[in-house]
Amino acid sequence: MKFMSLGASFLGAMVLSGATYAFAATAYSTTKDIGPSDGINYENYAYIDNTSEIAWSVENTASGGNVPVSYMGSAAHLYEAGGALCAVSGWIYQDFVTNTWPVGVSAACGAGNYYSSGFTRAYNGNGYDTYSTDASGQLYFS
Amino acid sequence: MSFKSTRRISGRALVYVCILTLGAGTGVAVASLSGAAGPRNAVSAVTFPTNQNGQTYGSASKVGLQNEPDLIYAVATNGKKGYIYRSQLWAADGTNVNSPSAAQQYMQQETSTTIPVYDENGTTVIGEFVIPAPSSPEVHTNPSQNS
């Protein structure tokens, strides 16, 4: 009985401790459909990995087809849980023909909970259309 | 009701509580790992406070690029929290690039840029914020090499 009570207390503590855990994990945002830009549909999302401690921003072509060099750009932004911007990758444009463009940024902003929320852009023939990703879930960085 | 049956019911109740608790915990874990803080574009109508110089300031994490405040809440390299100017960030991070040829030229940049971190009034410098060059080791483009 005592063991069961301890088990229940542990599980209760897990629930009460909030929405983040300190084990190795990857947390993703939802994937958004974006575009079309120059007739091409894209999708984007963000994710964070607490093993590498890198925040990623990813853009894909919706069809899986390749696009020319520098048609896609991604900018990863790493935020601490309180909303302060910890690190940015800056805009990184694809330097080869591809259908996916992941860009990540790592930084040492101290232990705590972090999430990824970035931007992607797509060339429209006369400039770039810029889209935000949704925010990933939060993970603990040690 | 006998003492024995009371214990059996209590035991069952505890099992149900554990199952419900585990279910709730799993739900929290799932929410943690796959949940989003909300569509950023959908909350771009966030209004920001204004400092004594008439500049908006706050976190850029809940808004689209065009709706970011004048002063973006950020962590300085010394760990202090303050604000960076959106205009200085955009001037350094490639936001102003507007064509594939300009993008390719921007990607050749080899030096990182350091901009000041201010207090909320945008006048007192409290630290520095680094925008890495595209070739900096902090910037990654191949997830399979970093996870």
Tab-separated table of C-alpha atoms in Angstrom:
chain	number	residue	atom	x	y	z
A	1	MET	CA	0.000	0.000	0.000
A	2	LYS	CA	2.838	2.330	0.940
A	3	PHE	CA	4.522	1.516	-2.374
A	4	MET	CA	1.313	2.290	-4.258
A	5	SER	CA	1.001	5.600	-2.446
A	6	LEU	CA	4.540	6.484	-3.375
A	7	GLY	CA	3.800	5.566	-6.981
A	8	ALA	CA	0.713	7.726	-7.027
A	9	SER	CA	2.653	10.590	-5.459
A	10	PHE	CA	5.361	10.284	-8.109
A	11	LEU	CA	2.835	10.296	-10.913
A	12	GLY	CA	1.047	13.210	-9.329
A	13	ALA	CA	4.331	15.088	-9.069
A	14	MET	CA	4.947	14.430	-12.778
A	15	VAL	CA	1.630	16.048	-13.606
A	16	LEU	CA	2.131	18.974	-11.255
A	17	SER	CA	5.685	19.618	-12.404
A	18	GLY	CA	4.492	21.168	-15.656
A	19	ALA	CA	4.816	20.378	-19.322
A	20	THR	CA	8.541	19.761	-19.647
A	21	TYR	CA	10.779	16.826	-18.837
A	22	ALA	CA	14.530	16.543	-18.572
A	23	PHE	CA	15.040	13.449	-20.717
A	24	ALA	CA	16.447	13.418	-24.235
A	25	ALA	CA	13.712	14.414	-26.612
A	26	THR	CA	12.709	16.328	-29.684
A	27	ALA	CA	9.703	18.640	-29.658
A	28	TYR	CA	8.029	19.681	-32.911
A	29	SER	CA	5.636	22.427	-33.878
A	30	THR	CA	2.682	21.755	-36.092
A	31	THR	CA	3.417	21.842	-39.822
A	32	LYS	CA	1.980	24.787	-41.739
A	33	ASP	CA	1.074	24.889	-45.413
A	34	ILE	CA	2.454	28.067	-46.960
A	35	GLY	CA	2.544	29.644	-50.378
A	36	PRO	CA	2.214	29.444	-53.222
A	37	SER	CA	5.270	31.519	-54.088
A	38	ASP	CA	6.094	31.648	-57.796
A	39	GLY	CA	3.562	28.846	-58.220
A	40	ILE	CA	5.199	26.567	-55.659
A	41	ASN	CA	3.544	25.428	-52.431
A	42	TYR	CA	5.674	24.917	-49.354
A	43	GLU	CA	5.331	23.827	-45.745
A	44	ASN	CA	7.271	24.806	-42.658
A	45	TYR	CA	7.741	23.765	-39.067
A	46	ALA	CA	10.113	24.223	-36.139
A	47	TYR	CA	11.592	21.747	-33.721
A	48	ILE	CA	14.003	21.596	-30.852
A	49	ASP	CA	16.321	18.823	-29.738
A	50	ASN	CA	17.605	18.810	-26.176
A	51	THR	CA	20.448	16.362	-26.867
A	52	SER	CA	22.200	18.575	-29.401
A	53	GLU	CA	20.527	21.665	-27.859
A	54	ILE	CA	19.742	23.005	-31.304
A	55	ALA	CA	16.613	24.840	-32.435
A	56	TRP	CA	15.596	24.163	-36.034
A	57	SER	CA	13.439	25.868	-38.632
A	58	VAL	CA	12.559	23.771	-41.674
A	59	GLU	CA	11.018	24.541	-45.051
A	60	ASN	CA	9.973	21.851	-47.558
A	61	THR	CA	8.350	21.967	-50.943
A	62	ALA	CA	4.870	20.509	-50.626
A	63	SER	CA	5.248	18.421	-53.762
A	64	GLY	CA	8.705	17.085	-52.917
A	65	GLY	CA	10.098	18.692	-56.053
A	66	ASN	CA	13.401	20.548	-56.002
A	67	VAL	CA	13.734	24.311	-56.289
A	68	PRO	CA	16.671	26.376	-57.604
A	69	VAL	CA	19.473	27.659	-55.383
A	70	SER	CA	18.415	30.345	-52.873
A	71	TYR	CA	14.697	29.927	-53.564
A	72	MET	CA	14.304	28.835	-49.928
A	73	GLY	CA	15.632	30.487	-46.779
A	74	SER	CA	15.204	29.507	-43.143
A	75	ALA	CA	15.982	31.363	-39.940
A	76	ALA	CA	16.049	29.470	-36.650
A	77	HIS	CA	15.207	31.340	-33.464
A	78	LEU	CA	15.791	29.858	-30.025
A	79	TYR	CA	13.647	31.276	-27.223
A	80	GLU	CA	13.851	30.736	-23.518
A	81	ALA	CA	10.540	29.855	-21.877
A	82	GLY	CA	9.840	33.434	-20.804
A	83	GLY	CA	9.896	34.623	-24.425
A	84	ALA	CA	13.390	36.129	-24.506
A	85	LEU	CA	15.258	35.530	-27.752
A	86	CYS	CA	18.333	33.493	-26.890
A	87	ALA	CA	19.872	32.940	-30.331
A	88	VAL	CA	19.252	33.399	-34.034
A	89	SER	CA	20.841	31.676	-36.981
A	90	GLY	CA	20.246	34.619	-39.262
A	91	TRP	CA	18.714	33.878	-42.637
A	92	ILE	CA	20.429	30.941	-44.301
A	93	TYR	CA	19.628	30.353	-47.957
A	94	GLN	CA	20.029	26.995	-49.697
A	95	ASP	CA	23.283	26.749	-51.624
A	96	PHE	CA	22.267	23.707	-53.654
A	97	VAL	CA	19.188	22.449	-55.455
A	98	THR	CA	16.944	20.664	-52.956
A	99	ASN	CA	13.374	20.157	-51.740
A	100	THR	CA	14.046	20.681	-48.022
A	101	TRP	CA	15.947	23.340	-46.149
A	102	PRO	CA	16.559	22.824	-42.427
A	103	VAL	CA	18.511	25.481	-40.531
A	104	GLY	CA	19.467	25.187	-36.880
A	105	VAL	CA	21.128	27.339	-34.253
A	106	SER	CA	22.818	26.309	-31.049
A	107	ALA	CA	23.659	28.563	-28.144
A	108	ALA	CA	24.621	28.428	-24.518
A	109	CYS	CA	22.038	30.508	-22.713
A	110	GLY	CA	22.129	28.491	-19.503
A	111	ALA	CA	20.002	25.715	-18.081
A	112	GLY	CA	16.281	26.054	-18.493
A	113	ASN	CA	13.314	25.446	-20.733
A	114	TYR	CA	13.535	26.508	-24.362
A	115	TYR	CA	11.523	26.341	-27.555
A	116	SER	CA	12.089	26.889	-31.246
A	117	SER	CA	10.120	29.326	-33.358
A	118	GLY	CA	11.568	30.516	-36.617
A	119	PHE	CA	10.864	31.841	-40.053
A	120	THR	CA	11.085	30.559	-43.592
A	121	ARG	CA	10.887	32.358	-46.876
A	122	ALA	CA	10.325	31.458	-50.501
A	123	TYR	CA	11.266	33.364	-53.652
A	124	ASN	CA	8.222	34.622	-55.530
A	125	GLY	CA	9.922	35.901	-58.685
A	126	ASN	CA	10.106	39.446	-57.384
A	127	GLY	CA	11.357	39.069	-53.816
A	128	TYR	CA	10.733	36.733	-50.903
A	129	ASP	CA	7.506	35.778	-49.158
A	130	THR	CA	8.261	35.332	-45.471
A	131	TYR	CA	6.357	33.041	-43.126
A	132	SER	CA	6.681	32.326	-39.436
A	133	THR	CA	6.693	28.758	-38.188
A	134	ASP	CA	4.531	27.746	-35.290
A	135	ALA	CA	6.381	27.353	-32.018
A	136	SER	CA	7.661	23.961	-30.927
A	137	GLY	CA	6.938	22.516	-27.527
A	138	GLN	CA	9.371	23.353	-24.774
A	139	LEU	CA	12.269	21.180	-23.685
A	140	TYR	CA	14.816	21.459	-20.926
A	141	PHE	CA	18.423	22.317	-21.769
A	142	SER	CA	21.014	21.456	-19.150
B	1	MET	CA	-19.730	-3.511	4.255
B	2	SER	CA	-16.880	-5.510	5.722
B	3	PHE	CA	-13.416	-4.161	6.348
B	4	LYS	CA	-12.080	-6.538	3.680
B	5	SER	CA	-14.456	-5.231	1.016
B	6	THR	CA	-13.670	-1.653	2.031
B	7	ARG	CA	-9.963	-2.379	1.500
B	8	ARG	CA	-10.715	-3.986	-1.878
B	9	ILE	CA	-12.744	-0.954	-2.987
B	10	SER	CA	-10.045	1.405	-1.712
B	11	GLY	CA	-7.441	-0.592	-3.593
B	12	ARG	CA	-9.469	-0.419	-6.788
B	13	ALA	CA	-10.014	3.304	-6.280
B	14	LEU	CA	-6.278	3.788	-5.921
B	15	VAL	CA	-5.655	1.838	-9.127
B	16	TYR	CA	-8.189	4.038	-10.931
B	17	VAL	CA	-6.518	7.142	-9.535
B	18	CYS	CA	-3.139	5.858	-10.743
B	19	ILE	CA	-4.539	5.113	-14.215
B	20	LEU	CA	-6.132	8.539	-14.428
B	21	THR	CA	-2.966	10.173	-13.138
B	22	LEU	CA	-0.818	8.250	-15.595
B	23	GLY	CA	-3.203	9.207	-18.367
B	24	ALA	CA	-3.016	12.826	-17.388
B	25	GLY	CA	0.765	12.646	-17.135
B	26	THR	CA	0.982	11.070	-20.557
B	27	GLY	CA	-1.253	13.783	-21.886
B	28	VAL	CA	1.044	16.414	-20.478
B	29	ALA	CA	4.063	14.657	-21.969
B	30	VAL	CA	2.413	14.435	-25.376
B	31	ALA	CA	1.449	18.083	-25.159
B	32	SER	CA	5.015	18.887	-24.218
B	33	LEU	CA	6.561	17.029	-27.106
B	34	SER	CA	4.179	17.852	-29.910
B	35	GLY	CA	2.246	20.861	-28.753
B	36	ALA	CA	2.679	24.302	-30.158
B	37	ALA	CA	2.447	27.596	-28.384
B	38	GLY	CA	-0.174	28.622	-30.910
B	39	PRO	CA	-0.130	29.800	-34.494
B	40	ARG	CA	2.177	32.787	-34.586
B	41	ASN	CA	0.348	34.427	-37.451
B	42	ALA	CA	-2.946	34.063	-35.652
B	43	VAL	CA	-1.725	36.102	-32.697
B	44	SER	CA	0.128	38.757	-34.666
B	45	ALA	CA	-2.308	41.394	-33.441
B	46	VAL	CA	-0.490	41.463	-30.106
B	47	THR	CA	-0.140	44.990	-28.805
B	48	PHE	CA	3.116	45.939	-27.162
B	49	PRO	CA	3.821	48.445	-24.422
B	50	THR	CA	5.569	51.644	-25.433
B	51	ASN	CA	8.612	53.071	-23.693
B	52	GLN	CA	9.274	56.721	-22.917
B	53	ASN	CA	10.783	57.163	-26.387
B	54	GLY	CA	7.643	55.942	-28.123
B	55	GLN	CA	9.160	52.590	-29.093
B	56	THR	CA	7.277	49.321	-28.714
B	57	TYR	CA	9.029	46.575	-26.809
B	58	GLY	CA	8.378	42.938	-25.940
B	59	SER	CA	8.870	39.343	-26.997
B	60	ALA	CA	8.899	38.627	-30.733
B	61	SER	CA	7.952	34.994	-30.186
B	62	LYS	CA	4.207	35.428	-30.641
B	63	VAL	CA	4.158	37.612	-33.723
B	64	GLY	CA	4.954	37.505	-37.405
B	65	LEU	CA	8.062	39.180	-38.767
B	66	GLN	CA	6.266	42.357	-39.832
B	67	ASN	CA	4.640	42.736	-36.422
B	68	GLU	CA	7.743	42.460	-34.288
B	69	PRO	CA	8.186	45.273	-31.756
B	70	ASP	CA	10.823	47.971	-32.181
B	71	LEU	CA	12.758	46.481	-29.288
B	72	ILE	CA	12.867	42.679	-29.109
B	73	TYR	CA	13.203	40.948	-25.743
B	74	ALA	CA	16.502	39.021	-25.812
B	75	VAL	CA	19.206	37.398	-23.716
B	76	ALA	CA	22.631	39.057	-23.860
B	77	THR	CA	25.819	37.013	-23.978
B	78	ASN	CA	26.410	37.987	-20.343
B	79	GLY	CA	23.089	36.372	-19.390
B	80	LYS	CA	21.276	39.638	-18.739
B	81	LYS	CA	17.859	40.095	-20.326
B	82	GLY	CA	17.112	43.234	-22.245
B	83	TYR	CA	16.139	44.370	-25.714
B	84	ILE	CA	17.734	44.476	-29.155
B	85	TYR	CA	16.658	46.820	-31.902
B	86	ARG	CA	14.649	45.026	-34.587
B	87	SER	CA	16.242	47.305	-37.194
B	88	GLN	CA	19.752	46.265	-36.122
B	89	LEU	CA	18.809	42.588	-36.120
B	90	TRP	CA	17.280	42.799	-39.594
B	91	ALA	CA	20.247	44.738	-40.970
B	92	ALA	CA	22.597	41.965	-39.872
B	93	ASP	CA	20.657	38.709	-40.232
B	94	GLY	CA	19.836	38.742	-43.964
B	95	THR	CA	16.194	39.830	-43.634
B	96	ASN	CA	16.768	42.593	-46.166
B	97	VAL	CA	17.948	40.195	-48.879
B	98	ASN	CA	15.445	40.307	-51.765
B	99	SER	CA	16.719	38.051	-54.549
B	100	PRO	CA	18.554	34.729	-55.002
B	101	SER	CA	21.644	36.543	-56.289
B	102	ALA	CA	21.675	38.844	-53.254
B	103	ALA	CA	21.157	35.777	-51.049
B	104	GLN	CA	24.189	34.057	-52.538
B	105	GLN	CA	26.258	37.168	-51.938
B	106	TYR	CA	24.998	37.443	-48.350
B	107	MET	CA	25.899	33.791	-47.748
B	108	GLN	CA	29.569	34.599	-48.452
B	109	GLN	CA	29.703	36.804	-45.358
B	110	GLU	CA	32.311	35.390	-43.007
B	111	THR	CA	32.075	37.569	-39.929
B	112	SER	CA	29.475	37.525	-37.200
B	113	THR	CA	27.815	40.743	-36.127
B	114	THR	CA	27.489	41.926	-32.545
B	115	ILE	CA	24.702	44.344	-31.652
B	116	PRO	CA	23.984	46.022	-28.309
B	117	VAL	CA	21.383	44.804	-25.830
B	118	TYR	CA	19.604	47.691	-24.127
B	119	ASP	CA	17.271	48.198	-21.242
B	120	GLU	CA	13.614	48.688	-22.164
B	121	ASN	CA	14.163	52.379	-22.927
B	122	GLY	CA	16.546	51.481	-25.727
B	123	THR	CA	19.266	53.783	-24.461
B	124	THR	CA	21.291	52.077	-21.746
B	125	VAL	CA	23.493	49.251	-23.034
B	126	ILE	CA	23.482	46.211	-20.736
B	127	GLY	CA	25.149	43.601	-22.951
B	128	GLU	CA	25.691	42.208	-26.432
B	129	PHE	CA	23.820	39.899	-28.798
B	130	VAL	CA	25.577	37.978	-31.581
B	131	ILE	CA	24.145	37.315	-35.032
B	132	PRO	CA	26.363	34.554	-36.410
B	133	ALA	CA	27.803	34.537	-39.910
B	134	PRO	CA	26.259	31.862	-42.167
B	135	SER	CA	29.453	29.817	-41.816
B	136	SER	CA	29.612	30.049	-38.010
B	137	PRO	CA	29.755	26.782	-36.052
B	138	GLU	CA	26.553	27.777	-34.216
B	139	VAL	CA	24.644	27.556	-37.505
B	140	HIS	CA	23.629	24.118	-38.765
B	141	THR	CA	22.072	22.879	-41.983
B	142	ASN	CA	22.373	19.103	-41.593
B	143	PRO	CA	20.289	17.616	-38.767
B	144	SER	CA	21.873	14.168	-39.155
B	145	GLN	CA	25.243	15.572	-38.099
B	146	ASN	CA	23.929	17.267	-34.965
B	147	SER	CA	21.522	14.981	-33.202
